[in-house]
mmCIF file of C-alpha atoms in Angstrom:
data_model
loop_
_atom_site.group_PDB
_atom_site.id
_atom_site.type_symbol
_atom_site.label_atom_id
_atom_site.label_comp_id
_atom_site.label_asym_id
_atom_site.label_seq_id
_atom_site.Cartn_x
_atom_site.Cartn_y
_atom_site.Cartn_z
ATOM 1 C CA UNK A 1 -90.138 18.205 86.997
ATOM 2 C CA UNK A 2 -91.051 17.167 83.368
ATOM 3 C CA UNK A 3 -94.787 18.260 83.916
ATOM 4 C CA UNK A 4 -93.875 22.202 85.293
ATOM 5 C CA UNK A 5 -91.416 22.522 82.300
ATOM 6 C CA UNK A 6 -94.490 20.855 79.951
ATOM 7 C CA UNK A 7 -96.643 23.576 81.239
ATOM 8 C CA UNK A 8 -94.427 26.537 80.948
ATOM 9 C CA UNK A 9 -93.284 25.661 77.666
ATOM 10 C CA UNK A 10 -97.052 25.271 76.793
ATOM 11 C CA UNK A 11 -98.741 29.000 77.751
ATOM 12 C CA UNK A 12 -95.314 30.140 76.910
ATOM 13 C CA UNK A 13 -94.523 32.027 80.242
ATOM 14 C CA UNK A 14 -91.612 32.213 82.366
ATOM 15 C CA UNK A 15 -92.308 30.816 86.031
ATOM 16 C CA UNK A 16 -90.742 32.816 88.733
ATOM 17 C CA UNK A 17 -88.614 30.750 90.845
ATOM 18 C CA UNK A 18 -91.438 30.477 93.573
ATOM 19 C CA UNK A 19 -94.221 29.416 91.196
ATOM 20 C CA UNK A 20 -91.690 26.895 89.799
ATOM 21 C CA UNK A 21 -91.681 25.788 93.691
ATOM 22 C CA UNK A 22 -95.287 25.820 93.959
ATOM 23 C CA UNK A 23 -96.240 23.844 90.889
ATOM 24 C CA UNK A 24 -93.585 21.051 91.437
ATOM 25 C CA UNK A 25 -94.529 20.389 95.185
ATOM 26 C CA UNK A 26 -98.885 20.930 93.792
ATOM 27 C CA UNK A 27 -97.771 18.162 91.222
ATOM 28 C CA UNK A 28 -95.662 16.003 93.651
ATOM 29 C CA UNK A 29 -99.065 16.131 95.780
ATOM 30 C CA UNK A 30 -101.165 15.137 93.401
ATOM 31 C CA UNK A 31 -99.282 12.181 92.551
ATOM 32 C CA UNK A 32 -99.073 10.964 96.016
ATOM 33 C CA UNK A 33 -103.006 11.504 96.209
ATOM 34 C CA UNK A 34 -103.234 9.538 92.935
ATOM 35 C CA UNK A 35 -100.696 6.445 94.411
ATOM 36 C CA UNK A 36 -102.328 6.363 97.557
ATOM 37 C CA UNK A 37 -106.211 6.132 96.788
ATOM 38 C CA UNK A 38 -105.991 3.729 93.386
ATOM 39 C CA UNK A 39 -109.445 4.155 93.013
ATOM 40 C CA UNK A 40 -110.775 3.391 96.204
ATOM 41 C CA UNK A 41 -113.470 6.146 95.696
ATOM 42 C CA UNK A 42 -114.977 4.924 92.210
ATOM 43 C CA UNK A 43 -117.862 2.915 92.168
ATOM 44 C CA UNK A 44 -117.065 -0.599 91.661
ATOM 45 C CA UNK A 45 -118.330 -2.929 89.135
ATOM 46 C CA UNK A 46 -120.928 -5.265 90.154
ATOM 47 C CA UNK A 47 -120.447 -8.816 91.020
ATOM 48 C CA UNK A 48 -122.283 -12.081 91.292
ATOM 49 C CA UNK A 49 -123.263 -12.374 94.814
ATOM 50 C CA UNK A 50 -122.932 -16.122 96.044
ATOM 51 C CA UNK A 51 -126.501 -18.162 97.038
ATOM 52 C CA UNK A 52 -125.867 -18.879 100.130
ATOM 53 C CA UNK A 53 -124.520 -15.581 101.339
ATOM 54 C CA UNK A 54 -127.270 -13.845 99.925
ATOM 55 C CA UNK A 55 -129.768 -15.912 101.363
ATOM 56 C CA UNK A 56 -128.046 -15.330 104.636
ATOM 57 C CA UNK A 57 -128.445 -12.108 103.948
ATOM 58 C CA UNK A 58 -132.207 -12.249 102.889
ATOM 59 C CA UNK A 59 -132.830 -13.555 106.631
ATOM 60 C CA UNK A 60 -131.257 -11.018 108.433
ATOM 61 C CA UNK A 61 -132.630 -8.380 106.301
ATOM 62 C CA UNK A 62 -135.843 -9.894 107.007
ATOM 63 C CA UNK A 63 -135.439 -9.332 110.815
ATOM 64 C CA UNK A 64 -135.419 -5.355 109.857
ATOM 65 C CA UNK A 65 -138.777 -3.328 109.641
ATOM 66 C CA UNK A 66 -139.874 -3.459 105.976
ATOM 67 C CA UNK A 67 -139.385 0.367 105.486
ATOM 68 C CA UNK A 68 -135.480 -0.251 106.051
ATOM 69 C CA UNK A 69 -134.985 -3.645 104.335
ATOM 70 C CA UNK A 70 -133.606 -2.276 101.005
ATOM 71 C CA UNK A 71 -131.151 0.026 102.532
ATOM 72 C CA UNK A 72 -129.992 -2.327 105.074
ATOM 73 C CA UNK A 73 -129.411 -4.885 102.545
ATOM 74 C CA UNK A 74 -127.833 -2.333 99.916
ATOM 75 C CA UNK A 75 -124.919 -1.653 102.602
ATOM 76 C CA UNK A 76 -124.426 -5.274 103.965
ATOM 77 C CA UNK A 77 -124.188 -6.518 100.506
ATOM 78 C CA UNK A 78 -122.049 -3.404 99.715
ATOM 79 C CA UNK A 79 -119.851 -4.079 102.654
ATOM 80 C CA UNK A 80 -119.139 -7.332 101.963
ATOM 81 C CA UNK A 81 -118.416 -6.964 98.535
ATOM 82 C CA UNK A 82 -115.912 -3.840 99.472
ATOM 83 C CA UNK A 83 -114.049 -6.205 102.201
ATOM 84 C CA UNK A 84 -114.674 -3.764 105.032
ATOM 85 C CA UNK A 85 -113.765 -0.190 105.648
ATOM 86 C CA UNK A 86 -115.605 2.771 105.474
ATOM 87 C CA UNK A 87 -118.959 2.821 104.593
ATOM 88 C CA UNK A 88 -118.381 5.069 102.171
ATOM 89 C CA UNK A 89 -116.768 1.943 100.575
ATOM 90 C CA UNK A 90 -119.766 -0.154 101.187
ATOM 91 C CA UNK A 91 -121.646 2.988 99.472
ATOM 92 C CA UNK A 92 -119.174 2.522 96.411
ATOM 93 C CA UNK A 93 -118.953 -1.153 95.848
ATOM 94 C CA UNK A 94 -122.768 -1.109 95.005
ATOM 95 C CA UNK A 95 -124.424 0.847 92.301
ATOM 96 C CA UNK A 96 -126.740 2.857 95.359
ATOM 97 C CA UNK A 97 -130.598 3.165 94.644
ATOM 98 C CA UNK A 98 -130.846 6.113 96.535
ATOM 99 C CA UNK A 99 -128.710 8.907 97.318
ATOM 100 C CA UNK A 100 -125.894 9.128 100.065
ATOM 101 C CA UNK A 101 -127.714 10.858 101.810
ATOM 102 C CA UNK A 102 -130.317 8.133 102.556
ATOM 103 C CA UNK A 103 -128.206 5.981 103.151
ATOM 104 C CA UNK A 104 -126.294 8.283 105.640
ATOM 105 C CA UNK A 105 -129.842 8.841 107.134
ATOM 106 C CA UNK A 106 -130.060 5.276 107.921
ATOM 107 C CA UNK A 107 -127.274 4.793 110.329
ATOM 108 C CA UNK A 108 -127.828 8.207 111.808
ATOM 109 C CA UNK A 109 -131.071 7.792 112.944
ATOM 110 C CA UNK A 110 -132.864 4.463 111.364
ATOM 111 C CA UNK A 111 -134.367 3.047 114.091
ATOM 112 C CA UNK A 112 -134.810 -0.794 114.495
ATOM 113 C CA UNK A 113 -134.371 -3.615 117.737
ATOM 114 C CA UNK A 114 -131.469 -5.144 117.186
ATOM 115 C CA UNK A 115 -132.514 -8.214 119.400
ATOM 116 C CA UNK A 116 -134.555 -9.575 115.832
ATOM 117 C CA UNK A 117 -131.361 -8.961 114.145
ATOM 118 C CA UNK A 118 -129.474 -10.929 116.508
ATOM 119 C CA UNK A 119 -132.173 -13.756 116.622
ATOM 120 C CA UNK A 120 -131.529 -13.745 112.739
ATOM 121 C CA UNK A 121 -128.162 -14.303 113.186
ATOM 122 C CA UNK A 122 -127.891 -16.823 115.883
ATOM 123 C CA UNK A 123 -130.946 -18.635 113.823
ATOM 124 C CA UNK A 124 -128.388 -19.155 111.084
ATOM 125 C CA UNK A 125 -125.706 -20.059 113.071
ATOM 126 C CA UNK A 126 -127.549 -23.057 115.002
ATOM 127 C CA UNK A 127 -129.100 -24.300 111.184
ATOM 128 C CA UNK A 128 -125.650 -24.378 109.370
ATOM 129 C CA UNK A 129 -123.474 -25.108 111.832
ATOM 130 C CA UNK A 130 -124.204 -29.005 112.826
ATOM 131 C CA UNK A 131 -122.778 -29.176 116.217
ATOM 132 C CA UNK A 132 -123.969 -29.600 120.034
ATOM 133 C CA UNK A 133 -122.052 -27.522 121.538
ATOM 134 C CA UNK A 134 -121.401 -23.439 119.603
ATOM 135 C CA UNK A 135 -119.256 -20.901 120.858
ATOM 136 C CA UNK A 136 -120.160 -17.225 121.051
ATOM 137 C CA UNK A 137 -117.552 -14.257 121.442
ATOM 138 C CA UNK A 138 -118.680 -10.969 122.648
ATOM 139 C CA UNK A 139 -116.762 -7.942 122.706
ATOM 140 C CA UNK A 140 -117.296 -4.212 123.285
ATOM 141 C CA UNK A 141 -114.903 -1.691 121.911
ATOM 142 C CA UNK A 142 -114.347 1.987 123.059
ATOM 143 C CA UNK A 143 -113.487 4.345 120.438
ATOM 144 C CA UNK A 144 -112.379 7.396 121.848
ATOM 145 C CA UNK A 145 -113.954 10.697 120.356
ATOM 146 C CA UNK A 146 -113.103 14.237 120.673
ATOM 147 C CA UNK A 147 -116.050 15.726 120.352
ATOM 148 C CA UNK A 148 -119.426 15.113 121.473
ATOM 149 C CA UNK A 149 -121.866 15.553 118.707
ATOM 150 C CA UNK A 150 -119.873 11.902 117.585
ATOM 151 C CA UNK A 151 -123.223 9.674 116.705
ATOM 152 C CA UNK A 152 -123.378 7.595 120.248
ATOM 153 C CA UNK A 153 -120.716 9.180 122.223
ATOM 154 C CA UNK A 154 -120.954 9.351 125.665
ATOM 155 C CA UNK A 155 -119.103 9.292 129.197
ATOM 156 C CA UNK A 156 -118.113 5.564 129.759
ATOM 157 C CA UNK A 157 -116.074 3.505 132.036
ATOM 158 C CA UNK A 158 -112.998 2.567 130.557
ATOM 159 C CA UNK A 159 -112.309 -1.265 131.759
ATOM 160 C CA UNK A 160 -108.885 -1.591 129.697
ATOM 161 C CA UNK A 161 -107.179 0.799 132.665
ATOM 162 C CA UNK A 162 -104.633 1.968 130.083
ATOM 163 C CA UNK A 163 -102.468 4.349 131.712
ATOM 164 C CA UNK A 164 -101.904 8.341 131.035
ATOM 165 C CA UNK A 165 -105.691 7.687 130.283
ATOM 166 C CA UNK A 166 -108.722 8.812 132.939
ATOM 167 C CA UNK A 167 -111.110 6.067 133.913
ATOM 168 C CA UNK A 168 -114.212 7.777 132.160
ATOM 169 C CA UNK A 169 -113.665 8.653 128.050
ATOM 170 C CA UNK A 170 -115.758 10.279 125.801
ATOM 171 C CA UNK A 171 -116.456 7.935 123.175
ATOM 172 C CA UNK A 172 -118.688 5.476 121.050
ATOM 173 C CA UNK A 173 -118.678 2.079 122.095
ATOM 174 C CA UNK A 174 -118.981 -0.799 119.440
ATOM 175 C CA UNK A 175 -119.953 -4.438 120.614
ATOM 176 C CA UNK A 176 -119.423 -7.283 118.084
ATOM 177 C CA UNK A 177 -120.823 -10.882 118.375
ATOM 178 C CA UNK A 178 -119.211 -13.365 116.550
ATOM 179 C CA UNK A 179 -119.028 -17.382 116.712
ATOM 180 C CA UNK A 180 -116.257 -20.115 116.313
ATOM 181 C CA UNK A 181 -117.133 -22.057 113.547
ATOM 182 C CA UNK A 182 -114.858 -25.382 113.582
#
């Protein structure tokens, strides 16, 4: 459209009907690119992190080898302030200390027991939440991979039995704990 004519009319040349085809659908591109990403990929401006969650945060960072601490608590904090996603997001929302590449070090091969981190969290579940009686949920995901060099994938038993599908996947398996807070 308007910007192909704009730039012939600019360097003053006569497009050839196929460049004219080329530059309007390169331009049409770029401004579905543009639409669809609204800067999602720019860092985002910092923001005032509330007490409580950041002292929640302080405890389970805690529960992490010192070494680790900073980064660990750079993408929490990150990933709570981008409201989930990629961690690439989480990477954004923050203005990083280090490069990505540290960061992408970390939860490649950072190494730490994650029965302190869950102690941490279950520690802050039983002092905020004032009841007898707590409810945990546990789930494990599969998340089917293609290829193998996937961080964590492996052959696993697929309990969902979904059909067209074979009992053992290649894939990376999540588990989440969460609680019911009433």
């Amino acid at each position: 459209g308007a910007a192909v004519s704009h730039w012939a009319a600019r360097t003053g040349r006569a497009l050839t009907h196929r460049q004219n085809t080329q530059l309007r659908s390169h331009w049409a591109m770029l401004r579905v690119l543009h639409q669809a990403s609204e800067g999602i990929m720019e860092p985002q401006p910092e923001v005032d992190f509330p007490a409580t969650l950041g002292r929640w945060v302080g405890e389970i960072v805690l529960s992490i080898p010192a070494p680790a601490r900073h980064t660990v608590a750079e993408l929490i904090m990150g990933g709570l302030l981008a409201g989930g996603g990629h961690v690439t997001q989480a990477f954004l929302a923050l203005t990083p200390r280090l490069g990505w590449q540290a960061y992408h070090w970390m939860l490649e091969r950072g190494r730490f027991r994650l029965l302190g981190l869950v102690a941490a969290l279950c520690g802050i579940v039983r002092r905020e939440d004032d009841v007898a009686r707590r409810f945990a949920v546990i789930d494990d995901t599969l998340a089917p991979r293609a290829s193998a060099k996937a961080p964590g994938a492996a052959m696993r038993f697929d309990h969902a039995r979904k059909t067209n599908r074979p009992a053992f996947l290649l894939c990376q398996a999540f588990v989440m704990l969460g609680t019911v807070v009433a």
